[in-house]
């Protein structure tokens, strides 16, 4: 593909390399380092004049450093006369802060959107946004890709009794995602209503739906401290489910998450590699990974060639 340059930020080099390999490209030369006062320094090591530039940087690890690095890389390419700069952000940072749910709360997702636009991004490619409305925070095109086709493929290939399963949402917010998967597998769905006292702590849960003698598959867009899904798994088993799987797009797994998963009764916790998982997998044998590099690679190829991206919403490339 002519006139295309792919750069990787430092947040998830493995994913960037996989995307580059699938596109048959070399990753562009870029040196990212920190000055002794922790300021981020970026040197783009090749010409981007007139090129279509893609920068892959996920919102994970040292989130604020990685976000700043992405902004600086976008700006560096922009003022070096690249024709278009696309930020490929598999896991969008600050996506949970998308509304004023109490007085004087910030809408940080909108702030991040403004920062990306001001830095010079012309287009955003991301995956499974926590709330689809975040697309409306931007005045530039946003492609919100879905892990759903890859999830459906994983369920059909790895869960023998998937025809007798029930898809469960651990909270009301994910009901739409869950009904969509249940419809395409032609199975039933259930949801769990939870009440929170404060952030990252769940108070009580009510199960709506019948899971007795079925394989329950919990589906959510992200799991951070895993309090909710581990709670939900206990609830499902006590309601008569035979096995419980969890399938998540973004496995953040911070704080006590890994020990909670190890102690919970999951058959498997399946996540995509929008966030690096090698280290987590060493400490937790239940974690399995779906590779979504082909979805990102195909989205980049189609965007570069001016083709429709909507095929990816229902098919695995």
mmCIF file of C-alpha atoms in Angstrom:
data_model
loop_
_atom_site.group_PDB
_atom_site.id
_atom_site.type_symbol
_atom_site.label_atom_id
_atom_site.label_comp_id
_atom_site.label_asym_id
_atom_site.label_seq_id
_atom_site.Cartn_x
_atom_site.Cartn_y
_atom_site.Cartn_z
ATOM 1 C CA UNK A 1 0.000 0.000 0.000
ATOM 2 C CA UNK A 2 1.588 3.280 -1.055
ATOM 3 C CA UNK A 3 1.540 6.509 0.981
ATOM 4 C CA UNK A 4 0.809 4.840 4.314
ATOM 5 C CA UNK A 5 2.929 4.957 7.457
ATOM 6 C CA UNK A 6 2.137 2.997 10.624
ATOM 7 C CA UNK A 7 3.591 4.136 13.956
ATOM 8 C CA UNK A 8 3.360 2.458 17.333
ATOM 9 C CA UNK A 9 3.213 4.223 20.675
ATOM 10 C CA UNK A 10 4.837 2.521 23.637
ATOM 11 C CA UNK A 11 1.626 1.257 25.291
ATOM 12 C CA UNK A 12 1.129 -1.966 23.302
ATOM 13 C CA UNK A 13 3.999 -2.764 20.927
ATOM 14 C CA UNK A 14 2.912 -6.384 20.431
ATOM 15 C CA UNK A 15 -0.506 -5.445 19.013
ATOM 16 C CA UNK A 16 1.042 -2.794 16.726
ATOM 17 C CA UNK A 17 3.527 -5.352 15.387
ATOM 18 C CA UNK A 18 0.734 -7.866 14.707
ATOM 19 C CA UNK A 19 -1.277 -5.214 12.830
ATOM 20 C CA UNK A 20 1.780 -4.225 10.786
ATOM 21 C CA UNK A 21 2.522 -7.887 9.943
ATOM 22 C CA UNK A 22 -1.055 -8.444 8.767
ATOM 23 C CA UNK A 23 -0.833 -5.370 6.521
ATOM 24 C CA UNK A 24 2.591 -6.411 5.242
ATOM 25 C CA UNK A 25 4.131 -3.146 6.459
ATOM 26 C CA UNK A 26 7.111 -2.201 8.589
ATOM 27 C CA UNK A 27 6.358 -0.087 11.653
ATOM 28 C CA UNK A 28 7.643 3.463 11.134
ATOM 29 C CA UNK A 29 10.762 4.577 13.003
ATOM 30 C CA UNK A 30 9.865 6.544 16.118
ATOM 31 C CA UNK A 31 11.846 7.058 19.325
ATOM 32 C CA UNK A 32 9.835 7.780 22.465
ATOM 33 C CA UNK A 33 11.689 8.522 25.653
ATOM 34 C CA UNK A 34 11.406 10.617 28.782
ATOM 35 C CA UNK A 35 13.582 13.509 29.886
ATOM 36 C CA UNK A 36 14.865 13.340 33.450
ATOM 37 C CA UNK A 37 11.971 15.559 34.597
ATOM 38 C CA UNK A 38 9.542 12.942 33.111
ATOM 39 C CA UNK A 39 8.516 15.086 30.119
ATOM 40 C CA UNK A 40 7.746 12.926 27.074
ATOM 41 C CA UNK A 41 10.042 13.246 24.082
ATOM 42 C CA UNK A 42 9.058 11.902 20.649
ATOM 43 C CA UNK A 43 11.276 11.795 17.565
ATOM 44 C CA UNK A 44 9.658 10.665 14.293
ATOM 45 C CA UNK A 45 12.483 8.953 12.407
ATOM 46 C CA UNK A 46 11.219 9.141 8.821
ATOM 47 C CA UNK A 47 9.487 11.483 6.408
ATOM 48 C CA UNK A 48 5.691 11.635 6.647
ATOM 49 C CA UNK A 49 5.147 14.481 4.154
ATOM 50 C CA UNK A 50 1.957 13.773 2.196
ATOM 51 C CA UNK A 51 1.559 10.370 3.843
ATOM 52 C CA UNK A 52 -1.535 8.746 5.387
ATOM 53 C CA UNK A 53 -0.373 8.224 8.985
ATOM 54 C CA UNK A 54 -1.799 5.719 11.502
ATOM 55 C CA UNK A 55 -0.675 5.830 15.133
ATOM 56 C CA UNK A 56 -1.570 2.832 17.305
ATOM 57 C CA UNK A 57 -1.733 3.606 21.026
ATOM 58 C CA UNK A 58 -4.019 1.911 23.548
ATOM 59 C CA UNK A 59 -5.283 3.565 26.745
ATOM 60 C CA UNK A 60 -3.702 1.220 29.264
ATOM 61 C CA UNK A 61 -0.750 0.942 31.640
ATOM 62 C CA UNK A 62 0.499 4.430 32.462
ATOM 63 C CA UNK A 63 -2.643 5.934 30.957
ATOM 64 C CA UNK A 64 -1.768 9.621 31.274
ATOM 65 C CA UNK A 65 1.778 9.192 29.931
ATOM 66 C CA UNK A 66 0.510 7.128 27.007
ATOM 67 C CA UNK A 67 -2.226 9.646 26.194
ATOM 68 C CA UNK A 68 0.297 12.504 26.235
ATOM 69 C CA UNK A 69 2.653 10.488 24.031
ATOM 70 C CA UNK A 70 -0.172 9.911 21.531
ATOM 71 C CA UNK A 71 -1.036 13.642 21.441
ATOM 72 C CA UNK A 72 2.620 14.563 20.871
ATOM 73 C CA UNK A 73 3.001 11.949 18.110
ATOM 74 C CA UNK A 74 -0.173 13.187 16.354
ATOM 75 C CA UNK A 75 1.068 16.768 16.553
ATOM 76 C CA UNK A 76 4.562 15.845 15.335
ATOM 77 C CA UNK A 77 3.118 14.136 12.249
ATOM 78 C CA UNK A 78 0.619 16.924 11.638
ATOM 79 C CA UNK A 79 3.205 19.711 11.591
ATOM 80 C CA UNK A 80 5.494 17.534 9.454
ATOM 81 C CA UNK A 81 2.895 17.916 6.656
ATOM 82 C CA UNK A 82 1.295 14.469 6.697
ATOM 83 C CA UNK A 83 -1.897 14.399 4.614
ATOM 84 C CA UNK A 84 -4.029 12.698 7.272
ATOM 85 C CA UNK A 85 -3.409 11.438 10.814
ATOM 86 C CA UNK A 86 -5.557 8.626 12.209
ATOM 87 C CA UNK A 87 -5.312 7.690 15.891
ATOM 88 C CA UNK A 88 -5.978 3.972 16.407
ATOM 89 C CA UNK A 89 -6.967 3.676 20.077
ATOM 90 C CA UNK A 90 -8.099 0.087 20.796
ATOM 91 C CA UNK A 91 -9.064 0.931 24.397
ATOM 92 C CA UNK A 92 -10.258 4.534 24.708
ATOM 93 C CA UNK A 93 -8.939 6.225 27.874
ATOM 94 C CA UNK A 94 -11.340 7.935 30.331
ATOM 95 C CA UNK A 95 -14.322 6.357 28.520
ATOM 96 C CA UNK A 96 -16.133 5.713 31.807
ATOM 97 C CA UNK A 97 -16.211 9.436 32.633
ATOM 98 C CA UNK A 98 -18.754 10.200 29.923
ATOM 99 C CA UNK A 99 -21.512 12.049 31.808
ATOM 100 C CA UNK A 100 -22.171 14.266 34.811
ATOM 101 C CA UNK A 101 -23.565 11.651 37.171
ATOM 102 C CA UNK A 102 -23.149 13.892 40.205
ATOM 103 C CA UNK A 103 -22.703 17.617 40.718
ATOM 104 C CA UNK A 104 -19.302 19.080 39.819
ATOM 105 C CA UNK A 105 -18.228 15.851 38.071
ATOM 106 C CA UNK A 106 -16.046 16.316 34.968
ATOM 107 C CA UNK A 107 -16.834 14.815 31.568
ATOM 108 C CA UNK A 108 -13.261 13.682 30.983
ATOM 109 C CA UNK A 109 -14.059 11.626 27.867
ATOM 110 C CA UNK A 110 -15.125 14.862 26.139
ATOM 111 C CA UNK A 111 -11.904 16.538 27.304
ATOM 112 C CA UNK A 112 -9.848 13.698 25.778
ATOM 113 C CA UNK A 113 -11.850 14.054 22.542
ATOM 114 C CA UNK A 114 -11.066 17.783 22.439
ATOM 115 C CA UNK A 115 -7.374 17.142 23.117
ATOM 116 C CA UNK A 116 -7.130 14.607 20.269
ATOM 117 C CA UNK A 117 -8.818 17.035 17.847
ATOM 118 C CA UNK A 118 -6.656 19.982 18.905
ATOM 119 C CA UNK A 119 -3.481 17.874 18.583
ATOM 120 C CA UNK A 120 -4.433 17.369 14.932
ATOM 121 C CA UNK A 121 -6.097 13.959 14.606
ATOM 122 C CA UNK A 122 -8.285 13.727 11.485
ATOM 123 C CA UNK A 123 -9.910 10.389 12.254
ATOM 124 C CA UNK A 124 -10.244 8.012 15.226
ATOM 125 C CA UNK A 125 -10.484 4.214 15.126
ATOM 126 C CA UNK A 126 -11.401 2.615 18.457
ATOM 127 C CA UNK A 127 -13.058 -0.538 19.746
ATOM 128 C CA UNK A 128 -16.119 -1.167 21.941
ATOM 129 C CA UNK A 129 -16.479 2.303 23.436
ATOM 130 C CA UNK A 130 -17.922 2.182 26.948
ATOM 131 C CA UNK A 131 -20.777 4.383 25.702
ATOM 132 C CA UNK A 132 -21.421 4.793 21.972
ATOM 133 C CA UNK A 133 -22.395 8.441 22.539
ATOM 134 C CA UNK A 134 -18.686 9.267 22.999
ATOM 135 C CA UNK A 135 -18.545 9.277 19.183
ATOM 136 C CA UNK A 136 -20.616 12.458 19.387
ATOM 137 C CA UNK A 137 -17.952 14.182 21.511
ATOM 138 C CA UNK A 138 -15.802 14.426 18.363
ATOM 139 C CA UNK A 139 -16.265 16.681 15.348
ATOM 140 C CA UNK A 140 -14.068 14.320 13.301
ATOM 141 C CA UNK A 141 -15.064 10.843 12.004
ATOM 142 C CA UNK A 142 -14.930 8.055 14.610
ATOM 143 C CA UNK A 143 -15.053 4.365 13.697
ATOM 144 C CA UNK A 144 -16.168 2.362 16.725
ATOM 145 C CA UNK A 145 -15.353 -1.261 15.854
ATOM 146 C CA UNK A 146 -16.986 -4.184 17.658
ATOM 147 C CA UNK A 147 -15.364 -7.267 19.145
ATOM 148 C CA UNK A 148 -18.744 -9.013 18.850
ATOM 149 C CA UNK A 149 -18.033 -11.041 15.649
ATOM 150 C CA UNK A 150 -14.800 -12.358 17.197
ATOM 151 C CA UNK A 151 -16.644 -13.150 20.446
ATOM 152 C CA UNK A 152 -19.356 -15.100 18.581
ATOM 153 C CA UNK A 153 -16.666 -17.057 16.748
ATOM 154 C CA UNK A 154 -14.911 -17.872 20.039
ATOM 155 C CA UNK A 155 -18.154 -19.063 21.660
ATOM 156 C CA UNK A 156 -19.008 -21.359 18.739
ATOM 157 C CA UNK A 157 -15.501 -22.826 18.579
ATOM 158 C CA UNK A 158 -14.714 -23.223 22.275
ATOM 159 C CA UNK A 159 -17.968 -23.873 24.164
ATOM 160 C CA UNK A 160 -19.294 -27.281 23.108
ATOM 161 C CA UNK A 161 -22.748 -26.768 24.636
ATOM 162 C CA UNK A 162 -23.214 -23.207 23.291
ATOM 163 C CA UNK A 163 -26.689 -24.002 21.938
ATOM 164 C CA UNK A 164 -27.856 -24.464 25.535
ATOM 165 C CA UNK A 165 -26.172 -21.361 26.901
ATOM 166 C CA UNK A 166 -27.605 -18.135 28.229
ATOM 167 C CA UNK A 167 -25.903 -14.768 27.693
ATOM 168 C CA UNK A 168 -25.863 -12.608 30.815
ATOM 169 C CA UNK A 169 -25.173 -8.903 31.254
ATOM 170 C CA UNK A 170 -23.624 -8.074 34.652
ATOM 171 C CA UNK A 171 -25.317 -4.661 34.596
ATOM 172 C CA UNK A 172 -28.243 -2.914 32.921
ATOM 173 C CA UNK A 173 -25.910 -0.734 30.826
ATOM 174 C CA UNK A 174 -24.675 -3.727 28.833
ATOM 175 C CA UNK A 175 -28.155 -5.069 28.026
ATOM 176 C CA UNK A 176 -28.012 -3.935 24.396
ATOM 177 C CA UNK A 177 -24.656 -5.635 23.776
ATOM 178 C CA UNK A 178 -25.939 -8.864 25.343
ATOM 179 C CA UNK A 179 -29.269 -8.993 23.455
ATOM 180 C CA UNK A 180 -27.391 -8.506 20.190
ATOM 181 C CA UNK A 181 -25.116 -11.514 20.896
ATOM 182 C CA UNK A 182 -28.017 -13.633 22.165
ATOM 183 C CA UNK A 183 -30.029 -12.891 19.005
ATOM 184 C CA UNK A 184 -27.177 -13.903 16.733
ATOM 185 C CA UNK A 185 -26.597 -17.150 18.638
ATOM 186 C CA UNK A 186 -30.362 -17.667 18.858
ATOM 187 C CA UNK A 187 -30.264 -18.233 22.643
ATOM 188 C CA UNK A 188 -31.865 -16.493 25.618
ATOM 189 C CA UNK A 189 -30.413 -13.728 27.721
ATOM 190 C CA UNK A 190 -30.570 -12.594 31.336
ATOM 191 C CA UNK A 191 -29.362 -9.531 33.163
ATOM 192 C CA UNK A 192 -28.203 -8.640 36.622
ATOM 193 C CA UNK A 193 -29.324 -5.426 38.243
ATOM 194 C CA UNK A 194 -26.746 -4.063 40.643
ATOM 195 C CA UNK A 195 -26.830 -1.201 43.081
ATOM 196 C CA UNK A 196 -23.599 0.620 43.862
ATOM 197 C CA UNK A 197 -22.845 2.428 47.093
ATOM 198 C CA UNK A 198 -19.661 3.980 45.653
ATOM 199 C CA UNK A 199 -17.378 3.498 42.620
ATOM 200 C CA UNK A 200 -15.644 0.083 42.280
ATOM 201 C CA UNK A 201 -17.834 -1.420 45.057
ATOM 202 C CA UNK A 202 -21.075 -3.283 44.395
ATOM 203 C CA UNK A 203 -23.722 -3.440 47.088
ATOM 204 C CA UNK A 204 -26.391 -5.979 46.086
ATOM 205 C CA UNK A 205 -27.449 -7.834 42.953
ATOM 206 C CA UNK A 206 -30.751 -9.085 41.523
ATOM 207 C CA UNK A 207 -30.818 -11.658 38.694
ATOM 208 C CA UNK A 208 -33.523 -11.207 36.047
ATOM 209 C CA UNK A 209 -33.951 -14.352 33.940
ATOM 210 C CA UNK A 210 -33.693 -18.144 34.306
ATOM 211 C CA UNK A 211 -30.202 -19.696 34.192
ATOM 212 C CA UNK A 212 -31.004 -23.077 35.762
ATOM 213 C CA UNK A 213 -29.070 -26.017 34.210
ATOM 214 C CA UNK A 214 -27.484 -23.810 31.567
ATOM 215 C CA UNK A 215 -24.023 -22.570 30.689
ATOM 216 C CA UNK A 216 -23.964 -18.875 31.597
ATOM 217 C CA UNK A 217 -21.771 -16.529 29.574
ATOM 218 C CA UNK A 218 -21.189 -13.128 31.163
ATOM 219 C CA UNK A 219 -20.485 -10.477 28.522
ATOM 220 C CA UNK A 220 -19.227 -6.970 29.289
ATOM 221 C CA UNK A 221 -17.152 -4.302 27.565
ATOM 222 C CA UNK A 222 -14.566 -3.925 30.329
ATOM 223 C CA UNK A 223 -13.551 -5.351 33.682
ATOM 224 C CA UNK A 224 -11.353 -3.317 35.993
ATOM 225 C CA UNK A 225 -11.221 -4.616 39.575
ATOM 226 C CA UNK A 226 -13.538 -7.527 38.601
ATOM 227 C CA UNK A 227 -15.750 -7.081 41.681
ATOM 228 C CA UNK A 228 -18.889 -7.018 39.525
ATOM 229 C CA UNK A 229 -18.215 -10.083 37.371
ATOM 230 C CA UNK A 230 -16.990 -12.220 40.294
ATOM 231 C CA UNK A 231 -20.092 -11.232 42.275
ATOM 232 C CA UNK A 232 -22.217 -12.012 39.236
ATOM 233 C CA UNK A 233 -20.575 -15.436 38.765
ATOM 234 C CA UNK A 234 -21.441 -16.405 42.356
ATOM 235 C CA UNK A 235 -24.989 -15.190 41.798
ATOM 236 C CA UNK A 236 -25.351 -17.289 38.619
ATOM 237 C CA UNK A 237 -23.996 -20.464 40.224
ATOM 238 C CA UNK A 238 -26.297 -20.067 43.206
ATOM 239 C CA UNK A 239 -29.184 -19.656 40.723
ATOM 240 C CA UNK A 240 -28.378 -23.041 39.169
ATOM 241 C CA UNK A 241 -26.027 -22.330 36.250
ATOM 242 C CA UNK A 242 -23.820 -25.335 35.394
ATOM 243 C CA UNK A 243 -20.752 -23.366 34.231
ATOM 244 C CA UNK A 244 -19.855 -19.707 34.044
ATOM 245 C CA UNK A 245 -17.667 -18.044 31.422
ATOM 246 C CA UNK A 246 -16.831 -14.342 31.229
ATOM 247 C CA UNK A 247 -16.095 -12.602 27.925
ATOM 248 C CA UNK A 248 -14.772 -9.037 28.084
ATOM 249 C CA UNK A 249 -13.431 -6.713 25.414
ATOM 250 C CA UNK A 250 -11.043 -4.718 27.611
ATOM 251 C CA UNK A 251 -9.429 -6.642 30.470
ATOM 252 C CA UNK A 252 -7.970 -3.852 32.587
ATOM 253 C CA UNK A 253 -7.516 -6.080 35.651
ATOM 254 C CA UNK A 254 -6.188 -3.574 38.172
ATOM 255 C CA UNK A 255 -5.840 -3.906 41.939
ATOM 256 C CA UNK A 256 -7.224 -7.195 43.342
ATOM 257 C CA UNK A 257 -8.647 -8.357 39.980
ATOM 258 C CA UNK A 258 -6.306 -11.308 39.339
ATOM 259 C CA UNK A 259 -6.712 -12.837 42.807
ATOM 260 C CA UNK A 260 -10.489 -12.396 42.549
ATOM 261 C CA UNK A 261 -10.579 -14.253 39.223
ATOM 262 C CA UNK A 262 -8.376 -17.033 40.583
ATOM 263 C CA UNK A 263 -10.765 -17.495 43.504
ATOM 264 C CA UNK A 264 -13.973 -17.230 41.435
ATOM 265 C CA UNK A 265 -15.681 -20.202 39.806
ATOM 266 C CA UNK A 266 -15.074 -19.265 36.145
ATOM 267 C CA UNK A 267 -14.326 -21.920 33.527
ATOM 268 C CA UNK A 268 -12.497 -19.215 31.591
ATOM 269 C CA UNK A 269 -12.222 -15.434 31.459
ATOM 270 C CA UNK A 270 -11.846 -14.428 27.813
ATOM 271 C CA UNK A 271 -10.506 -10.999 26.885
ATOM 272 C CA UNK A 272 -9.294 -9.387 23.668
ATOM 273 C CA UNK A 273 -5.753 -8.049 23.328
ATOM 274 C CA UNK A 274 -6.745 -4.362 23.144
ATOM 275 C CA UNK A 275 -4.677 -4.246 26.367
ATOM 276 C CA UNK A 276 -1.478 -6.333 26.810
ATOM 277 C CA UNK A 277 -2.297 -9.530 28.737
ATOM 278 C CA UNK A 278 0.928 -11.597 28.733
ATOM 279 C CA UNK A 279 1.826 -10.685 32.298
ATOM 280 C CA UNK A 280 -1.720 -11.289 33.602
ATOM 281 C CA UNK A 281 -1.902 -14.697 31.892
ATOM 282 C CA UNK A 282 1.208 -15.845 33.755
ATOM 283 C CA UNK A 283 -0.499 -15.146 37.094
ATOM 284 C CA UNK A 284 -3.947 -16.401 36.112
ATOM 285 C CA UNK A 285 -4.377 -19.584 34.030
ATOM 286 C CA UNK A 286 -8.108 -18.873 33.508
ATOM 287 C CA UNK A 287 -7.441 -15.858 31.271
ATOM 288 C CA UNK A 288 -7.645 -16.572 27.536
ATOM 289 C CA UNK A 289 -7.078 -14.050 24.770
ATOM 290 C CA UNK A 290 -8.867 -13.380 21.482
ATOM 291 C CA UNK A 291 -6.548 -11.656 19.000
ATOM 292 C CA UNK A 292 -8.287 -8.654 17.394
ATOM 293 C CA UNK A 293 -5.280 -7.397 15.395
ATOM 294 C CA UNK A 294 -6.905 -8.588 12.152
ATOM 295 C CA UNK A 295 -9.979 -6.416 12.805
ATOM 296 C CA UNK A 296 -7.817 -3.313 13.359
ATOM 297 C CA UNK A 297 -5.594 -4.167 10.374
ATOM 298 C CA UNK A 298 -8.602 -4.572 8.072
ATOM 299 C CA UNK A 299 -10.132 -1.312 9.377
ATOM 300 C CA UNK A 300 -6.856 0.508 8.601
ATOM 301 C CA UNK A 301 -6.652 -1.074 5.132
ATOM 302 C CA UNK A 302 -10.261 -0.182 4.293
ATOM 303 C CA UNK A 303 -9.901 3.373 5.635
ATOM 304 C CA UNK A 304 -6.709 3.907 3.629
ATOM 305 C CA UNK A 305 -8.314 2.609 0.437
ATOM 306 C CA UNK A 306 -11.549 4.528 0.983
ATOM 307 C CA UNK A 307 -13.682 1.387 1.380
ATOM 308 C CA UNK A 308 -16.624 0.784 3.715
ATOM 309 C CA UNK A 309 -15.751 -0.344 7.246
ATOM 310 C CA UNK A 310 -19.267 -1.528 8.174
ATOM 311 C CA UNK A 311 -18.506 -5.077 6.956
ATOM 312 C CA UNK A 312 -16.424 -5.486 10.126
ATOM 313 C CA UNK A 313 -19.441 -4.921 12.372
ATOM 314 C CA UNK A 314 -20.769 -8.376 11.523
ATOM 315 C CA UNK A 315 -17.842 -10.399 10.147
ATOM 316 C CA UNK A 316 -14.388 -11.475 11.304
ATOM 317 C CA UNK A 317 -11.923 -10.599 8.510
#
